[in-house]
Short mmCIF file of C-alpha atoms (C1' of nucleotides) in Angstrom, two decimals:
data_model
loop_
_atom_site.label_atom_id
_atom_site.label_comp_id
_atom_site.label_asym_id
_atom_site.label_seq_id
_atom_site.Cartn_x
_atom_site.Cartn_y
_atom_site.Cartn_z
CA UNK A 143 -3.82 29.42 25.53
CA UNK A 144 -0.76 28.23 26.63
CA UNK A 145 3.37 27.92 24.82
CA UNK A 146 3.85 24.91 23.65
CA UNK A 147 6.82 24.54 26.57
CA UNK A 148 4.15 25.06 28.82
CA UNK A 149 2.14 22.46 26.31
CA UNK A 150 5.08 20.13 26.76
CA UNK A 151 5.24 20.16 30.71
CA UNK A 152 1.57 19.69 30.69
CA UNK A 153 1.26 16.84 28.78
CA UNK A 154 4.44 15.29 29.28
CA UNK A 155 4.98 15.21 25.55
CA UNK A 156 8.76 16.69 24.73
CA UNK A 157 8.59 19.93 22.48
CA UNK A 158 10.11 18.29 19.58
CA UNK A 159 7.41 15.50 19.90
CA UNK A 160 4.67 17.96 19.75
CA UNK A 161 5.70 19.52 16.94
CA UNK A 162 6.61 15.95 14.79
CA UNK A 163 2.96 14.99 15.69
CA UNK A 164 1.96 18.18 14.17
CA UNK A 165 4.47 17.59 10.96
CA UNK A 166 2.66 14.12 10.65
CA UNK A 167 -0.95 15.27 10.97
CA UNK A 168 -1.46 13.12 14.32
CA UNK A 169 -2.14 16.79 16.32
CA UNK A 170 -3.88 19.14 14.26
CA UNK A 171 -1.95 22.45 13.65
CA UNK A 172 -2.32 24.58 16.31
CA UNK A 173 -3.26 28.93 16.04
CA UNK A 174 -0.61 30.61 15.99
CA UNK A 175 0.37 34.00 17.69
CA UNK A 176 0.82 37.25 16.42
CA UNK A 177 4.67 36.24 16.44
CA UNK A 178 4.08 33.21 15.04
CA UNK A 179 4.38 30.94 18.47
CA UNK A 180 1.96 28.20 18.30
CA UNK A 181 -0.84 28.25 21.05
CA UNK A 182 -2.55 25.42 22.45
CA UNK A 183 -6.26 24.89 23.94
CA UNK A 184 -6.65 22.42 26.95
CA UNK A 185 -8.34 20.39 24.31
CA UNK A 186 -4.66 20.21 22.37
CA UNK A 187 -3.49 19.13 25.97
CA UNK A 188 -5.98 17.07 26.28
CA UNK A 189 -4.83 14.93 22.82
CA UNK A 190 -1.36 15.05 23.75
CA UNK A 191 -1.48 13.53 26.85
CA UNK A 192 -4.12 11.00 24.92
CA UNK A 193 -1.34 10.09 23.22
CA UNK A 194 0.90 10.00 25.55
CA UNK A 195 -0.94 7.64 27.44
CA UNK A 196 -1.23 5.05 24.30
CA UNK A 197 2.47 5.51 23.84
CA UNK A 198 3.08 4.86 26.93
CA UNK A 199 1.02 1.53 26.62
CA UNK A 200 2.77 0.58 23.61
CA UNK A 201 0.30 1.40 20.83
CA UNK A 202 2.26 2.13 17.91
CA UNK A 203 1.46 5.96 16.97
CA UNK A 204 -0.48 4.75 13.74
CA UNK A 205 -2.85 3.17 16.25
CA UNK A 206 -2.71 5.85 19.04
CA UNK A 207 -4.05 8.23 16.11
CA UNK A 208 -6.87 5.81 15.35
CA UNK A 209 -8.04 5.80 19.23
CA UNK A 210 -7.74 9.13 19.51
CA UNK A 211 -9.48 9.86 16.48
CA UNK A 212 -12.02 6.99 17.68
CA UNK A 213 -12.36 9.34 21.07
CA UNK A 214 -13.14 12.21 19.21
CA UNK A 215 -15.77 10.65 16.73
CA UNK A 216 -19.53 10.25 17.18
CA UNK A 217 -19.88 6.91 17.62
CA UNK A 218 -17.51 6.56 20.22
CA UNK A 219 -18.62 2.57 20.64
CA UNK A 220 -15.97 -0.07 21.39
CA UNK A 221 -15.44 -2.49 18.90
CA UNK A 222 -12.56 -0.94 16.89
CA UNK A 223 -10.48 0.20 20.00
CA UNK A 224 -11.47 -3.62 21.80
CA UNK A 225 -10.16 -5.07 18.59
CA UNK A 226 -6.99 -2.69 18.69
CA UNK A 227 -6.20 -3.58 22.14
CA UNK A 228 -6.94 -7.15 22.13
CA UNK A 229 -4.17 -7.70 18.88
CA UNK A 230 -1.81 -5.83 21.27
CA UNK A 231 -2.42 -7.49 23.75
CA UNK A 232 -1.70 -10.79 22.03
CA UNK A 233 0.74 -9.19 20.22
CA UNK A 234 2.27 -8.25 23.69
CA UNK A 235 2.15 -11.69 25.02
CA UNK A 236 3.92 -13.28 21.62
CA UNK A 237 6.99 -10.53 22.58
CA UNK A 238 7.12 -11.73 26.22
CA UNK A 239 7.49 -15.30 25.41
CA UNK A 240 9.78 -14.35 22.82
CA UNK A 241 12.17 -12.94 25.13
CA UNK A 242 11.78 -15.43 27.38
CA UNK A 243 13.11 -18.21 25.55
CA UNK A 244 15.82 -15.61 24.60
CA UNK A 245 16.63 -15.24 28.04
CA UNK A 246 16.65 -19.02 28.76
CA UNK A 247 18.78 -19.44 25.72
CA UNK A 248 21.32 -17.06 26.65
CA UNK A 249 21.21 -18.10 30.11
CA UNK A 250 21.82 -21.48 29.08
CA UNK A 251 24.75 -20.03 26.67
CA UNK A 252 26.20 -18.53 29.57
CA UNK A 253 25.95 -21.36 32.17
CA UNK A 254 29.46 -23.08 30.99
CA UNK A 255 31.03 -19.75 30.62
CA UNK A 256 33.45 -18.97 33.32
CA UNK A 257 36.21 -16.46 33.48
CA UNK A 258 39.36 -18.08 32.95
CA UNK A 259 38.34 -20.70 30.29
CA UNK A 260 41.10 -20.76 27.35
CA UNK A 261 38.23 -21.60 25.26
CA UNK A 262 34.67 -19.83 25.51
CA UNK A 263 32.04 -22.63 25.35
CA UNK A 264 29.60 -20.16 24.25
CA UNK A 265 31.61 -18.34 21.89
CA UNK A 266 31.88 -22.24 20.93
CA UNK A 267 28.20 -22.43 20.37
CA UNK A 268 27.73 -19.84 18.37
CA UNK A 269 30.48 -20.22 16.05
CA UNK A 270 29.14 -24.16 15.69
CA UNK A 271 27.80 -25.01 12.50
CA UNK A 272 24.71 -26.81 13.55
CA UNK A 273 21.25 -26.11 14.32
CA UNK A 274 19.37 -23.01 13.19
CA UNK B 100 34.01 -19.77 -3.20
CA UNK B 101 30.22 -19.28 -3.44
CA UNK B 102 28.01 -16.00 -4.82
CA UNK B 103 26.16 -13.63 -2.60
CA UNK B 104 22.72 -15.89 -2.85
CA UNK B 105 23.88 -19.14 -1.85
CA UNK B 106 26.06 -17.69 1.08
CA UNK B 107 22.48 -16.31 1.91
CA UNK B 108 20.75 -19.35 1.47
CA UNK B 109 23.95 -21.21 3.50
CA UNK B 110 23.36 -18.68 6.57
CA UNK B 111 20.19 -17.40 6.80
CA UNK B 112 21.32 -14.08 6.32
CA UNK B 113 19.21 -11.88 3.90
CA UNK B 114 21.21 -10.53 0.38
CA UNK B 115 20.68 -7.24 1.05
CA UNK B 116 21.55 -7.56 4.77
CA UNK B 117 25.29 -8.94 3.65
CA UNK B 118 25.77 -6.15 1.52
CA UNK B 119 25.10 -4.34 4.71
CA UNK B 120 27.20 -5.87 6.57
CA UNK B 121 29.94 -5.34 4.44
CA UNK B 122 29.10 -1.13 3.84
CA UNK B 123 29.17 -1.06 7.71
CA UNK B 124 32.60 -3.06 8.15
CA UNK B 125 30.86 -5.36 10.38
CA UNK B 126 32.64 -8.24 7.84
CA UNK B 127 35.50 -7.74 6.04
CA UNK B 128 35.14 -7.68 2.34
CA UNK B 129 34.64 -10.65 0.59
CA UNK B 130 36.75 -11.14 -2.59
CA UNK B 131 35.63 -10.34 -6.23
CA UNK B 132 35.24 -12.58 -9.20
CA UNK B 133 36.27 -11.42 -12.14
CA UNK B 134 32.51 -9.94 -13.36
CA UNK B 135 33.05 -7.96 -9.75
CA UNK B 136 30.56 -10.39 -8.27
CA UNK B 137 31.26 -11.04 -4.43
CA UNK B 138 32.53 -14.81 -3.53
CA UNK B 139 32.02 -16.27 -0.40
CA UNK B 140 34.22 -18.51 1.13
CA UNK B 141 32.83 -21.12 4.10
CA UNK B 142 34.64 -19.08 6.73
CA UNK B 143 32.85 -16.07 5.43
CA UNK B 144 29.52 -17.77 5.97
CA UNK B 145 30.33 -18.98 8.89
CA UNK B 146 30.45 -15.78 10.31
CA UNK B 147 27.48 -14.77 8.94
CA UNK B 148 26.27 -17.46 10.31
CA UNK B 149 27.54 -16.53 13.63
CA UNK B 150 26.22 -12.92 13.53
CA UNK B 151 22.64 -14.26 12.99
CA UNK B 152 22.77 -16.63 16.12
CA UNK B 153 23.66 -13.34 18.00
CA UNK B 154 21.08 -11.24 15.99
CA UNK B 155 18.48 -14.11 16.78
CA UNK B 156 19.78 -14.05 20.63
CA UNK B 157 18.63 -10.18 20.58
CA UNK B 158 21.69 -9.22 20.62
CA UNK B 159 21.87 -5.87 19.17
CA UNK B 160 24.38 -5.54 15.67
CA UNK B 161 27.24 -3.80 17.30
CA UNK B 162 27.53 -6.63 20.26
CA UNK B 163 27.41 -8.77 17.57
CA UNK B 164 30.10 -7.50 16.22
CA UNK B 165 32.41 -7.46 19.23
CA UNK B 166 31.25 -10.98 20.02
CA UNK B 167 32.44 -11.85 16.50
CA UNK B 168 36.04 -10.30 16.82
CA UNK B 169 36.76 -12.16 20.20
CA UNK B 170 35.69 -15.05 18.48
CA UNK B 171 37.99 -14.33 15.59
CA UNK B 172 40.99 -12.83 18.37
CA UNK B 173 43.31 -15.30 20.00
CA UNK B 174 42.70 -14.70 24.06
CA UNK B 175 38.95 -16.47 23.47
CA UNK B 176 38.45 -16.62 27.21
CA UNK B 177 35.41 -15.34 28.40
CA UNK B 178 34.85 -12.40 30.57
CA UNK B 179 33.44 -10.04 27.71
CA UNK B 180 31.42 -12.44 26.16
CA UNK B 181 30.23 -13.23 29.67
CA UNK B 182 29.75 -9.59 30.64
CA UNK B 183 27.82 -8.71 27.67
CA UNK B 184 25.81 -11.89 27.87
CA UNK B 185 24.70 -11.03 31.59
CA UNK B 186 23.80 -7.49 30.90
CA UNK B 187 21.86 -8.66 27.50
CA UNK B 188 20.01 -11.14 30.05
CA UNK B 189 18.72 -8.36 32.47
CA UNK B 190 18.02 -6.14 29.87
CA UNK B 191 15.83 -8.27 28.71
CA UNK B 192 14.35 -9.61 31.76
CA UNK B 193 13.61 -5.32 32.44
CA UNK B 194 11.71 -5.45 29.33
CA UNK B 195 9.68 -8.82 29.54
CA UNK B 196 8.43 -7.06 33.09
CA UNK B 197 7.89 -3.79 31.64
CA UNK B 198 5.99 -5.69 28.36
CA UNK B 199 4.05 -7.62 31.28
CA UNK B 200 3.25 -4.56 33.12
CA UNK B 201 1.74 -3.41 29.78
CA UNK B 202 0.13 -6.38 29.26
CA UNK B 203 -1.80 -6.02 32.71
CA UNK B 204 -2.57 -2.57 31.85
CA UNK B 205 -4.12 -2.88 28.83
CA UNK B 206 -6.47 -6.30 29.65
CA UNK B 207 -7.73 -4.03 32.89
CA UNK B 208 -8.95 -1.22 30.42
CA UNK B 209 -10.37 -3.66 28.44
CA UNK B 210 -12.29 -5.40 31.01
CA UNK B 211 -15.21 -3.18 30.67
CA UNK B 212 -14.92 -2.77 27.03
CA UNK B 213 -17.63 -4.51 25.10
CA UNK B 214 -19.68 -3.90 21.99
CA UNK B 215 -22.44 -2.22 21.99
CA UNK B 216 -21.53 0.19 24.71
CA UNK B 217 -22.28 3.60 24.02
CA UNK B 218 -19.63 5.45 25.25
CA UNK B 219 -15.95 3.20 25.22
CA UNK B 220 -15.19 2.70 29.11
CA UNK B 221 -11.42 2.07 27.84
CA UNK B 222 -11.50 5.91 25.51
CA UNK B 223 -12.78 7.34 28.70
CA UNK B 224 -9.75 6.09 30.85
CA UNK B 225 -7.33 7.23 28.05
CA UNK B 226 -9.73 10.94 28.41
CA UNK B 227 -9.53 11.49 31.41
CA UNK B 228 -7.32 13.93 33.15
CA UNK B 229 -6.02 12.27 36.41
CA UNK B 230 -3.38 9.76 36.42
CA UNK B 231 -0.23 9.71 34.58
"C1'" DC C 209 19.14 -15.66 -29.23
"C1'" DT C 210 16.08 -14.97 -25.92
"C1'" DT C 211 14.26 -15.57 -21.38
"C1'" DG C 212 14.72 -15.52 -16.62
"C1'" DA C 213 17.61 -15.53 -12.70
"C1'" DT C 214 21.15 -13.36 -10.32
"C1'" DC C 215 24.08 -9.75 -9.39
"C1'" DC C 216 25.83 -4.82 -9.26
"C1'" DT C 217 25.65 0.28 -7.28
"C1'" DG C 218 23.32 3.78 -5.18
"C1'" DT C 219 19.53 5.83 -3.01
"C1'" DA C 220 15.45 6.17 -0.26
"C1'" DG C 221 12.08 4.39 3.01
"C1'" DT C 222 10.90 2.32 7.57
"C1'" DT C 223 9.62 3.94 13.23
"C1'" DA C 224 9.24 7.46 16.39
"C1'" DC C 225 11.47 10.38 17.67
"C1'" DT C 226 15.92 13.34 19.04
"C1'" DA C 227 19.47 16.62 18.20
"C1'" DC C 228 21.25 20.10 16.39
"C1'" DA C 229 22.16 24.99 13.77
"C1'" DG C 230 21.16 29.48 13.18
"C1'" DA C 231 17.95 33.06 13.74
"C1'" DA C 232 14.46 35.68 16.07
"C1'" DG C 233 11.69 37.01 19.76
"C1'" DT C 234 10.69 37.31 25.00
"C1'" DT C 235 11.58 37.86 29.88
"C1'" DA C 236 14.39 38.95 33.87
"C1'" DT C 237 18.03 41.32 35.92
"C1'" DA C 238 21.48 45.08 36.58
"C1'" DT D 59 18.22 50.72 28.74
"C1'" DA D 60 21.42 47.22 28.00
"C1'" DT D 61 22.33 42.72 28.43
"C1'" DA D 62 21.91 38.03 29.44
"C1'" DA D 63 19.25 34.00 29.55
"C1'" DC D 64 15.43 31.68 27.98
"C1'" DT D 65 12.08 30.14 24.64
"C1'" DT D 66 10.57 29.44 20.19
"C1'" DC D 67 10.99 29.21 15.17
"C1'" DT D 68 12.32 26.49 10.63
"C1'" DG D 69 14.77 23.07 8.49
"C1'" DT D 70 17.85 19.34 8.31
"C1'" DA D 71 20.16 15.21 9.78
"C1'" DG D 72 20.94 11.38 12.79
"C1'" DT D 73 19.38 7.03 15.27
"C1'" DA D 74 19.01 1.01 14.46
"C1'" DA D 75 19.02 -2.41 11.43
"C1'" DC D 76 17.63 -3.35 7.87
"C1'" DT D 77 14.42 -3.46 3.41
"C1'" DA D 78 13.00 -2.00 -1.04
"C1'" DC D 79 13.50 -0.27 -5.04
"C1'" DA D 80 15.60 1.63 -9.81
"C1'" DG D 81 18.29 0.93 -13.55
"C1'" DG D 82 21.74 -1.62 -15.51
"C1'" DA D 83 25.03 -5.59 -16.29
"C1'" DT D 84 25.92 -10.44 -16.45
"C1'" DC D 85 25.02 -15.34 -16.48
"C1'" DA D 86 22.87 -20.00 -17.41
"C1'" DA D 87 19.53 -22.69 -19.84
"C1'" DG D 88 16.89 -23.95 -23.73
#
DNA sequence: CTTGATCCTGTAGTTACTACAGAAGTTATA
DNA sequence: TATAACTTCTGTAGTAACTACAGGATCAAG
């Protein structure tokens, strides 16, 4: 049983992470020591880099709770983690294109713009009243 | 001079978002009617207006906001707007990679994902130890 | 005169942490 | 043994940019 700086460096997890997830019921509450330090199992390790690893695939935490509580259910079968990760997936793709017109659109925006000009044509465009 | 929901309607800009606007000084006060309602005049929408092109361009509030005041100021050439518009464009070309990256990820673990399997090939990856 | 729409202020909730403050306990060094 | 440095504890507040009330006042229409 390990701190839970020791917990942190393990997992990759920051302290003050561990112990929100704990505050939100995503981690269950670790023992505790005689002097009240929390102690954690390579199982609790185990979840928090879990985690970690949906975070780090951007899974909101509400869903990296429901895979890893998925992973540590029974019936581990796939549907309900497929089905999370296909919506992310598309929900992934909608933000890409998103930005991309963004970029194009600023891009565009800044194309014109050139120090020097008494006038800014994109401050010009944006302060325009057309188009929405 | 207009009330609070037709300057709204007139820029896109949600009711409760204005009055936010105005707690956080991003625009300057609008001027009361007699009941203490808030009046609008065009120039006022048309910054709101303006703030939700630059809102809508991903820019974040407080660029907004200095993209506003150099709109507003007299020396309206260009090299902030241009500056800030270049570093907004490769911050967001870092995150459409980083989203793609993600994207990748997340189709390969579901490659081998399909109902019916006993044990989720995708929970397994997120399991295991290695990798991080 | 009543109904429904709009507006007011002020506060709290959202997401997922992060950053303290102040206290207590632990470990390493002199 | 004293002291310094480190780690951990609880609890609270801050971040970004809104959004959603609650509870009350005012306004316009029929």
């Amino acid at each position: 049983m390990i701190a839970i700086g020791e917990a942190s460096r393990q997992s990759g997890v920051g302290i003050e992470t561990i112990r929100y997830y704990e505050r939100e019921g995503i981690v269950p509450k670790p023992v505790r020591a005689s002097n009240n330090r929390r102690l954690y199992s390579a199982e609790d390790v185990g979840r928090l880099r879990f985690l970690k690893k949906c975070r780090d695939l951007g899974f909101r935490l509400a869903d990296a709770k429901t895979l890893l509580d998925l992973s540590e259910g029974d019936g581990k079968d796939c549907r309900i983690v497929k089905e999370l990760a296909v919506l992310h997936i598309s929900y992934l793709r909608a933000k890409i294109s998103e930005l991309r017109r963004l970029e194009t659109a600023l891009y565009e925006l800044t194309a014109n713009c050139d120090s020097g000009n008494v006038s800014c044509p994109m401050l010009s465009q944006l302060r325009s009243a057309n188009d929405r």
